[in-house]
Tab-separated table of C-alpha atoms in Angstrom:
chain	number	residue	atom	x	y	z
J	6	MET	CA	-33.547	-16.854	-1.135
J	7	SER	CA	-30.591	-14.494	-0.588
J	8	ARG	CA	-28.897	-12.766	-3.554
J	9	ARG	CA	-25.844	-14.470	-5.037
J	10	MET	CA	-22.578	-12.985	-6.365
J	11	ARG	CA	-19.309	-14.109	-8.058
J	12	GLY	CA	-16.208	-14.119	-6.091
J	13	TYR	CA	-13.021	-15.991	-5.483
J	14	VAL	CA	-12.697	-18.652	-2.833
J	15	MET	CA	-9.569	-20.322	-1.309
J	16	ARG	CA	-10.107	-23.740	0.243
J	17	ALA	CA	-6.411	-24.308	0.793
J	18	PHE	CA	-3.156	-22.301	0.698
J	19	GLY	CA	-0.829	-22.863	-2.266
J	20	ALA	CA	-0.249	-21.795	-5.861
J	21	PRO	CA	-2.398	-19.088	-7.609
J	22	ASP	CA	-4.724	-21.708	-8.851
J	23	VAL	CA	-6.006	-22.515	-5.402
J	24	MET	CA	-8.257	-19.409	-5.903
J	25	GLU	CA	-11.474	-20.526	-7.562
J	26	LEU	CA	-13.939	-18.110	-9.189
J	27	VAL	CA	-17.447	-19.198	-8.176
J	28	ASP	CA	-20.793	-17.740	-8.877
J	29	ASP	CA	-22.873	-18.873	-5.874
J	30	LEU	CA	-21.520	-16.746	-2.884
J	31	PRO	CA	-24.145	-15.052	-0.806
J	32	VAL	CA	-24.160	-11.259	-1.149
J	33	PRO	CA	-23.310	-10.021	2.455
J	34	GLU	CA	-25.679	-7.731	4.367
J	35	PRO	CA	-23.994	-4.606	6.027
J	36	ALA	CA	-24.250	-4.646	9.834
J	37	ASP	CA	-24.634	-1.647	12.100
J	38	GLY	CA	-22.171	1.053	10.981
J	39	GLU	CA	-21.306	-0.750	7.773
J	40	VAL	CA	-21.771	-0.222	4.079
J	41	LEU	CA	-22.043	-2.715	1.195
J	42	ILE	CA	-19.608	-1.982	-1.586
J	43	ARG	CA	-20.193	-2.921	-5.115
J	44	VAL	CA	-16.547	-3.712	-5.968
J	45	GLN	CA	-15.256	-2.240	-9.193
J	46	ALA	CA	-11.384	-2.429	-8.712
J	47	ILE	CA	-9.118	-4.472	-6.491
J	48	ALA	CA	-5.550	-3.530	-5.590
J	49	LEU	CA	-3.350	-6.441	-5.555
J	50	ALA	CA	-1.000	-6.607	-2.435
J	51	ARG	CA	2.166	-8.613	-2.426
J	52	THR	CA	2.061	-9.520	1.333
J	53	LYS	CA	-1.613	-9.333	2.197
J	54	ASP	CA	-2.760	-11.103	-0.900
J	55	VAL	CA	-0.040	-13.032	-2.636
J	56	ALA	CA	2.021	-14.171	0.330
J	57	MET	CA	-1.030	-14.969	2.392
J	58	ARG	CA	-2.487	-17.088	-0.478
J	59	ALA	CA	0.806	-18.981	-0.562
J	60	GLY	CA	0.356	-19.737	3.120
J	61	ARG	CA	3.248	-17.553	4.303
J	62	PRO	CA	3.291	-15.350	7.364
J	63	PRO	CA	2.422	-12.850	8.821
J	64	PHE	CA	-1.064	-13.011	7.523
J	65	ALA	CA	-1.760	-16.670	6.542
J	66	PRO	CA	-1.896	-18.048	10.132
J	67	ARG	CA	-4.847	-15.710	10.785
J	68	VAL	CA	-6.986	-16.859	7.852
J	69	SER	CA	-9.776	-19.369	8.377
J	70	LEU	CA	-10.495	-21.424	5.333
J	71	PRO	CA	-12.449	-21.338	3.059
J	72	HIS	CA	-11.677	-17.594	2.466
J	73	THR	CA	-12.271	-14.802	0.050
J	74	PRO	CA	-9.131	-12.564	-0.004
J	75	GLY	CA	-8.771	-8.945	-1.029
J	76	THR	CA	-7.937	-5.849	1.006
J	77	GLU	CA	-7.877	-2.371	-0.447
J	78	HIS	CA	-10.428	-1.718	-3.273
J	79	ALA	CA	-12.716	0.939	-4.926
J	80	GLY	CA	-16.395	0.922	-6.019
J	81	VAL	CA	-19.812	2.208	-5.375
J	82	ILE	CA	-21.820	2.076	-2.076
J	83	GLU	CA	-24.768	-0.251	-2.791
J	84	ALA	CA	-26.385	-0.379	0.637
J	85	VAL	CA	-26.018	0.936	4.157
J	86	GLY	CA	-26.600	-0.579	7.536
J	87	THR	CA	-28.141	0.994	10.491
J	88	ASN	CA	-26.725	4.231	11.805
J	89	VAL	CA	-25.231	5.007	8.494
J	90	ASP	CA	-26.359	7.991	6.429
J	91	PRO	CA	-28.489	6.727	3.456
J	92	ALA	CA	-27.338	9.775	1.371
J	93	LEU	CA	-24.172	7.829	0.873
J	94	LEU	CA	-25.954	5.430	-1.510
J	95	GLY	CA	-24.364	5.519	-4.901
J	96	THR	CA	-21.240	7.265	-3.703
J	97	ARG	CA	-17.928	6.317	-5.439
J	98	VAL	CA	-15.490	5.416	-2.774
J	99	ALA	CA	-11.975	4.117	-2.034
J	100	VAL	CA	-11.816	1.617	0.726
J	101	SER	CA	-9.211	0.932	3.386
J	102	ALA	CA	-8.834	-2.532	4.758
J	103	VAL	CA	-7.615	-1.455	8.116
J	104	LEU	CA	-9.772	-2.636	11.129
J	105	THR	CA	-9.089	-1.335	14.588
J	106	CYS	CA	-10.574	-1.599	18.084
J	107	GLY	CA	-10.832	2.093	18.718
J	108	ALA	CA	-10.290	1.566	22.502
J	109	CYS	CA	-6.717	0.713	23.068
J	110	ARG	CA	-3.993	3.099	24.035
J	111	ALA	CA	-2.686	3.565	20.434
J	112	CYS	CA	-6.221	4.128	18.975
J	113	ARG	CA	-7.057	6.635	21.699
J	114	ARG	CA	-4.081	8.602	20.582
J	115	GLY	CA	-5.062	8.537	16.981
J	116	ARG	CA	-2.376	5.961	16.114
J	117	GLU	CA	-4.632	3.343	14.811
J	118	GLU	CA	-1.763	1.730	12.838
J	119	ALA	CA	-0.402	0.348	16.177
J	120	CYS	CA	-3.815	-0.883	17.307
J	121	ALA	CA	-3.482	-3.739	19.811
J	122	ASP	CA	-6.158	-5.668	17.884
J	123	PHE	CA	-5.007	-4.603	14.338
J	124	ARG	CA	-7.039	-6.653	11.791
J	125	LEU	CA	-7.757	-6.345	8.080
J	126	VAL	CA	-10.544	-6.893	5.625
J	127	GLY	CA	-9.437	-9.703	3.463
J	128	VAL	CA	-7.507	-11.397	6.095
J	129	ASP	CA	-9.613	-11.615	9.262
J	130	ARG	CA	-12.900	-11.382	7.494
J	131	PRO	CA	-14.114	-11.922	3.871
J	132	GLY	CA	-12.380	-9.560	1.457
J	133	CYS	CA	-13.088	-7.796	-1.877
J	134	TYR	CA	-12.144	-10.596	-4.322
J	135	ALA	CA	-15.969	-10.568	-4.978
J	136	GLU	CA	-18.649	-8.477	-6.574
J	137	PHE	CA	-19.709	-7.214	-3.203
J	138	VAL	CA	-18.093	-6.726	0.279
J	139	THR	CA	-19.118	-5.056	3.552
J	140	VAL	CA	-16.836	-2.681	5.446
J	141	PRO	CA	-17.114	-0.165	8.196
J	142	ALA	CA	-18.559	3.077	6.740
J	143	ALA	CA	-15.526	4.905	8.185
J	144	ASN	CA	-13.315	2.874	5.825
J	145	ALA	CA	-14.971	4.200	2.790
J	146	PHE	CA	-13.660	7.464	1.407
J	147	PRO	CA	-15.558	9.568	-1.314
J	148	ILE	CA	-13.424	10.155	-4.346
J	149	PRO	CA	-13.530	12.893	-7.047
J	150	ASP	CA	-15.724	12.176	-10.128
J	151	ASP	CA	-12.756	12.551	-12.468
J	152	LEU	CA	-10.514	9.944	-10.585
J	153	PRO	CA	-10.344	6.709	-12.425
J	154	ILE	CA	-11.692	3.851	-10.322
J	155	ALA	CA	-8.436	1.839	-10.813
J	156	HIS	CA	-6.302	4.725	-9.535
J	157	ALA	CA	-8.668	5.075	-6.490
J	158	ALA	CA	-7.904	1.510	-5.633
J	159	ALA	CA	-4.276	2.035	-6.185
J	160	LEU	CA	-4.216	5.041	-3.898
J	161	ALA	CA	-6.276	3.190	-1.263
J	162	ALA	CA	-3.604	0.449	-1.216
J	163	ASN	CA	-0.487	2.747	-1.131
J	164	GLY	CA	-1.330	6.298	-0.413
J	165	PRO	CA	-1.889	6.162	3.273
J	166	VAL	CA	1.401	4.304	3.835
J	167	ALA	CA	3.237	6.710	1.513
J	168	ARG	CA	1.813	9.632	3.411
J	169	ALA	CA	2.585	8.002	6.727
J	170	GLN	CA	6.238	7.556	5.549
J	171	LEU	CA	6.682	11.177	4.459
J	172	ASP	CA	4.969	12.449	7.645
J	173	ALA	CA	7.309	10.351	9.743
J	174	GLY	CA	10.342	11.682	7.638
J	175	SER	CA	9.140	15.249	8.091
J	176	VAL	CA	9.128	15.656	4.327
J	177	GLY	CA	8.214	19.068	3.010
J	178	SER	CA	9.149	21.685	0.413
J	179	GLY	CA	12.906	21.866	-0.329
J	180	ASP	CA	13.801	18.448	1.333
J	181	VAL	CA	15.702	15.840	-0.696
J	182	VAL	CA	13.994	12.462	-0.578
J	183	ALA	CA	15.402	9.256	-1.921
J	184	ILE	CA	12.944	6.448	-2.567
J	185	MET	CA	14.470	2.880	-2.419
J	186	GLY	CA	12.388	0.555	-4.688
J	187	ALA	CA	10.931	3.625	-6.548
J	188	ALA	CA	9.534	1.518	-9.340
J	189	GLY	CA	7.346	-0.509	-6.909
J	190	ALA	CA	3.651	0.117	-6.132
J	191	LEU	CA	4.446	1.849	-2.821
J	192	GLY	CA	7.682	3.432	-3.899
J	193	SER	CA	6.216	5.114	-6.906
J	194	THR	CA	3.281	6.433	-4.866
J	195	ALA	CA	5.766	7.830	-2.290
J	196	ALA	CA	7.768	9.531	-4.997
J	197	CYS	CA	4.825	11.168	-6.492
J	198	LEU	CA	3.535	12.397	-3.181
J	199	ALA	CA	6.837	13.749	-2.121
J	200	HIS	CA	6.996	15.697	-5.254
J	201	HIS	CA	3.429	16.988	-4.633
J	202	ARG	CA	4.737	18.309	-1.287
J	203	GLY	CA	7.469	20.258	-3.013
J	204	ALA	CA	10.334	17.916	-2.266
J	205	SER	CA	13.136	17.005	-4.604
J	206	VAL	CA	12.806	13.309	-5.399
J	207	ILE	CA	15.561	10.777	-6.176
J	208	ALA	CA	14.418	7.439	-7.543
J	209	VAL	CA	16.544	4.333	-6.785
J	210	ASP	CA	15.874	1.029	-8.292
J	211	ARG	CA	17.105	-1.475	-10.881
J	212	VAL	CA	17.360	0.958	-13.748
J	213	ALA	CA	17.881	-1.475	-16.628
J	214	SER	CA	14.771	-3.450	-16.085
J	215	LYS	CA	12.589	-0.606	-14.972
J	216	ALA	CA	13.688	2.515	-16.949
J	217	GLY	CA	10.287	3.185	-18.520
J	218	LEU	CA	8.426	3.418	-15.284
J	219	LEU	CA	11.148	5.372	-13.445
J	220	ALA	CA	11.370	7.973	-16.275
J	221	ALA	CA	7.583	8.597	-15.774
J	222	LEU	CA	8.174	9.476	-12.175
J	223	PRO	CA	8.503	13.215	-11.130
J	224	ALA	CA	12.192	12.478	-10.153
J	225	ASP	CA	15.138	14.976	-10.300
J	226	GLY	CA	17.544	12.046	-10.355
J	227	ILE	CA	17.394	8.323	-11.062
J	228	PHE	CA	20.119	5.942	-9.795
J	229	ASP	CA	20.787	2.145	-9.849
J	230	GLY	CA	20.556	0.557	-6.451
J	231	ALA	CA	23.347	-1.791	-7.525
J	232	ASP	CA	25.823	0.886	-8.474
J	233	PRO	CA	28.934	0.442	-6.119
J	234	GLU	CA	29.271	4.361	-6.239
J	235	LEU	CA	25.670	4.930	-5.246
J	236	ALA	CA	26.476	7.001	-2.034
J	237	ALA	CA	29.093	9.062	-3.719
J	238	LYS	CA	26.698	9.808	-6.628
J	239	LEU	CA	23.923	10.751	-4.157
J	240	ARG	CA	26.203	13.026	-2.371
J	241	ALA	CA	27.300	14.666	-5.593
J	242	HIS	CA	23.735	15.099	-6.732
J	243	THR	CA	22.901	17.039	-3.547
J	244	GLY	CA	25.901	19.249	-3.788
J	245	GLY	CA	27.613	17.369	-0.959
J	246	TRP	CA	24.963	17.810	1.646
J	247	GLY	CA	23.333	14.270	1.358
J	248	ILE	CA	19.882	12.904	1.525
J	249	ASP	CA	17.338	14.534	4.025
J	250	CYS	CA	15.089	11.541	3.907
J	251	VAL	CA	15.400	8.010	2.694
J	252	VAL	CA	12.259	5.919	2.281
J	253	ASP	CA	13.270	2.337	2.196
J	254	ASN	CA	10.702	-0.175	1.181
J	255	LEU	CA	13.162	-3.078	0.665
J	256	GLY	CA	15.348	-3.511	3.663
J	257	LEU	CA	18.138	-5.137	1.707
J	258	PRO	CA	21.506	-5.264	3.484
J	259	ASP	CA	23.517	-4.424	0.319
J	260	LEU	CA	21.350	-1.582	-0.585
J	261	TRP	CA	21.546	-0.208	3.016
J	262	LEU	CA	25.306	-0.243	2.906
J	263	ALA	CA	25.234	1.398	-0.538
J	264	TYR	CA	23.093	4.400	0.364
J	265	ARG	CA	23.812	4.848	4.168
J	266	PRO	CA	26.908	7.085	3.823
J	267	ALA	CA	24.764	9.458	1.721
J	268	VAL	CA	22.276	10.281	4.567
J	269	ALA	CA	22.635	13.989	5.557
J	270	THR	CA	23.179	15.425	8.993
J	271	LEU	CA	19.696	15.631	10.542
J	272	GLY	CA	18.660	12.943	7.925
J	273	ARG	CA	15.771	10.461	8.515
J	274	ILE	CA	15.554	6.921	7.330
J	275	VAL	CA	12.021	5.693	7.123
J	276	VAL	CA	11.642	1.795	6.714
J	277	SER	CA	8.424	-0.058	5.708
J	278	GLY	CA	9.724	-3.310	4.238
J	279	ALA	CA	12.230	-6.119	4.812
J	280	ILE	CA	11.604	-8.325	1.819
J	281	GLY	CA	14.544	-10.616	2.435
J	282	ARG	CA	14.314	-10.574	6.187
J	283	ASP	CA	18.043	-10.573	6.422
J	284	ALA	CA	19.716	-8.660	9.243
J	285	ILE	CA	20.909	-5.190	8.404
J	286	PRO	CA	24.488	-4.374	9.428
J	287	MET	CA	23.934	-1.248	11.522
J	288	GLU	CA	26.426	1.187	12.978
J	289	LEU	CA	25.021	3.417	15.628
J	290	LEU	CA	27.785	6.019	15.750
J	291	PRO	CA	26.496	8.013	12.738
J	292	PHE	CA	23.030	8.324	14.207
J	293	TYR	CA	24.136	10.371	17.143
J	294	LEU	CA	27.129	12.103	15.606
J	295	HIS	CA	24.929	13.438	12.847
J	296	SER	CA	21.630	13.656	14.690
J	297	GLN	CA	19.945	11.059	12.408
J	298	SER	CA	16.868	9.079	12.828
J	299	LEU	CA	15.657	5.619	11.973
J	300	ILE	CA	11.834	5.280	11.933
J	301	GLY	CA	9.601	2.327	11.234
J	302	VAL	CA	6.233	2.864	9.543
J	303	ARG	CA	3.629	-0.039	9.325
J	304	THR	CA	0.780	1.675	7.674
J	305	GLY	CA	-1.305	4.861	7.661
J	306	ASN	CA	-3.874	5.781	10.281
J	307	PHE	CA	-7.180	7.198	9.728
J	308	THR	CA	-5.890	10.895	9.969
J	309	GLN	CA	-3.331	10.071	7.240
J	310	MET	CA	-6.065	8.432	5.203
J	311	ALA	CA	-8.130	11.562	5.367
J	312	GLY	CA	-5.144	13.639	4.598
J	313	LEU	CA	-4.424	11.534	1.467
J	314	TRP	CA	-7.889	11.931	0.054
J	315	SER	CA	-7.729	15.773	0.873
J	316	ASP	CA	-4.490	15.733	-1.238
J	317	VAL	CA	-6.455	13.992	-3.995
J	318	SER	CA	-9.256	16.508	-3.874
J	319	ALA	CA	-6.692	19.209	-4.127
J	320	GLY	CA	-5.365	17.716	-7.362
J	321	PHE	CA	-2.895	14.930	-6.454
J	322	ARG	CA	-2.892	12.137	-9.097
J	323	LEU	CA	-0.730	9.284	-9.974
J	324	PRO	CA	0.787	9.114	-13.454
J	325	GLY	CA	-0.947	6.467	-15.679
J	326	THR	CA	2.182	4.351	-15.834
J	327	VAL	CA	2.106	3.714	-12.106
J	328	VAL	CA	-1.160	1.622	-12.342
J	329	ARG	CA	-1.405	-1.456	-14.414
J	330	THR	CA	-4.927	-2.949	-14.933
J	331	MET	CA	-6.126	-6.462	-15.640
J	332	PRO	CA	-9.509	-8.100	-15.708
J	333	TRP	CA	-10.327	-9.827	-12.394
J	334	THR	CA	-10.847	-13.011	-14.125
J	335	ASP	CA	-7.109	-13.039	-14.593
J	336	MET	CA	-6.531	-13.018	-10.725
J	337	PRO	CA	-4.389	-16.234	-10.648
J	338	GLN	CA	-2.180	-14.825	-13.508
J	339	ALA	CA	-1.824	-11.605	-11.668
J	340	HIS	CA	-0.753	-13.368	-8.459
J	341	ALA	CA	1.813	-15.435	-10.434
J	342	MET	CA	3.191	-12.173	-12.029
J	343	VAL	CA	3.667	-10.530	-8.632
J	344	GLU	CA	5.166	-13.727	-7.205
J	345	ASN	CA	7.788	-14.171	-9.926
J	346	GLY	CA	8.796	-10.536	-10.193
J	347	ALA	CA	7.108	-9.777	-13.527
J	348	ALA	CA	4.788	-7.094	-12.164
J	349	ILE	CA	5.847	-3.484	-11.705
J	350	ALA	CA	4.072	-0.601	-10.296
J	351	GLN	CA	0.567	-1.334	-8.780
J	352	THR	CA	-1.465	-4.161	-10.375
J	353	VAL	CA	-5.228	-3.360	-10.150
J	354	LEU	CA	-7.947	-5.968	-11.086
J	355	GLU	CA	-11.019	-4.458	-12.666
J	356	VAL	CA	-14.375	-6.116	-11.870
J	357	SER	CA	-16.912	-6.467	-14.701
């Protein structure tokens, strides 16, 4: 008889309580090139987990029910498939959910984030809302011994995207970077990583409700996104020059109009979100008059994932306030908190 494990199963889309914690799921066997992960920490994702569970696009239409969700996570390699080094057994790892074909034009260029057959663990195959999950060995990145496992899961979820955003925006030492939605899981990670690169960070969010988390970020300035004088204050903060790179994880029309005049000559706007899906009122004239760029970033590729974990090995860490932990038995409550806006920073579910 095969080994059994606990895990969450969805048999329908709907409210958080459609996820049922059961104790009779079969422990999967790693296939060729795969590893079996004993899951210890699960990063909760708004779109890939919460919206998918509710039945919303873009991911729900790809899910076959019944289904075990869960994308990025961290844990220990419990078993290896054929053609995987057995020396990896027992290694603590952070795990990416990205699955690519390796053969399309984008993959051949090292741009796996644009893969023609882009798939995800936890969407297109069973995920990590379980005690064990199998993933390609290339998706498991060894982590330092002193990195808390919950922080490893949080970094797996947001670090590659944040690194891709900063790479796309050519962010380096001396640049001024404004993060829209800086108190969010991705925004706070991007703020910390930009500071690690030597950039001057400006955090923009709803200050009144998120003051504590914003104050813990390595930001040289904190501004309220609803301030009607936002652009003028950003200009003044930078001595009149403006913002070299805006990282916009929200895509809100009012916020766009508020910060857009503060983008500097040669400035870059990097977008990775459109939470309201409303059209942005865009004027093209400033882009060519001031040599500005608008760049979309979907996620990080494997080169950026490796770069992130190199940064972590070199000492990059998230502040403790950026990661909020809950027991995985509270998964439905965690989903509800994200859904109703009560969650801030990155929620990580710890498996015990």
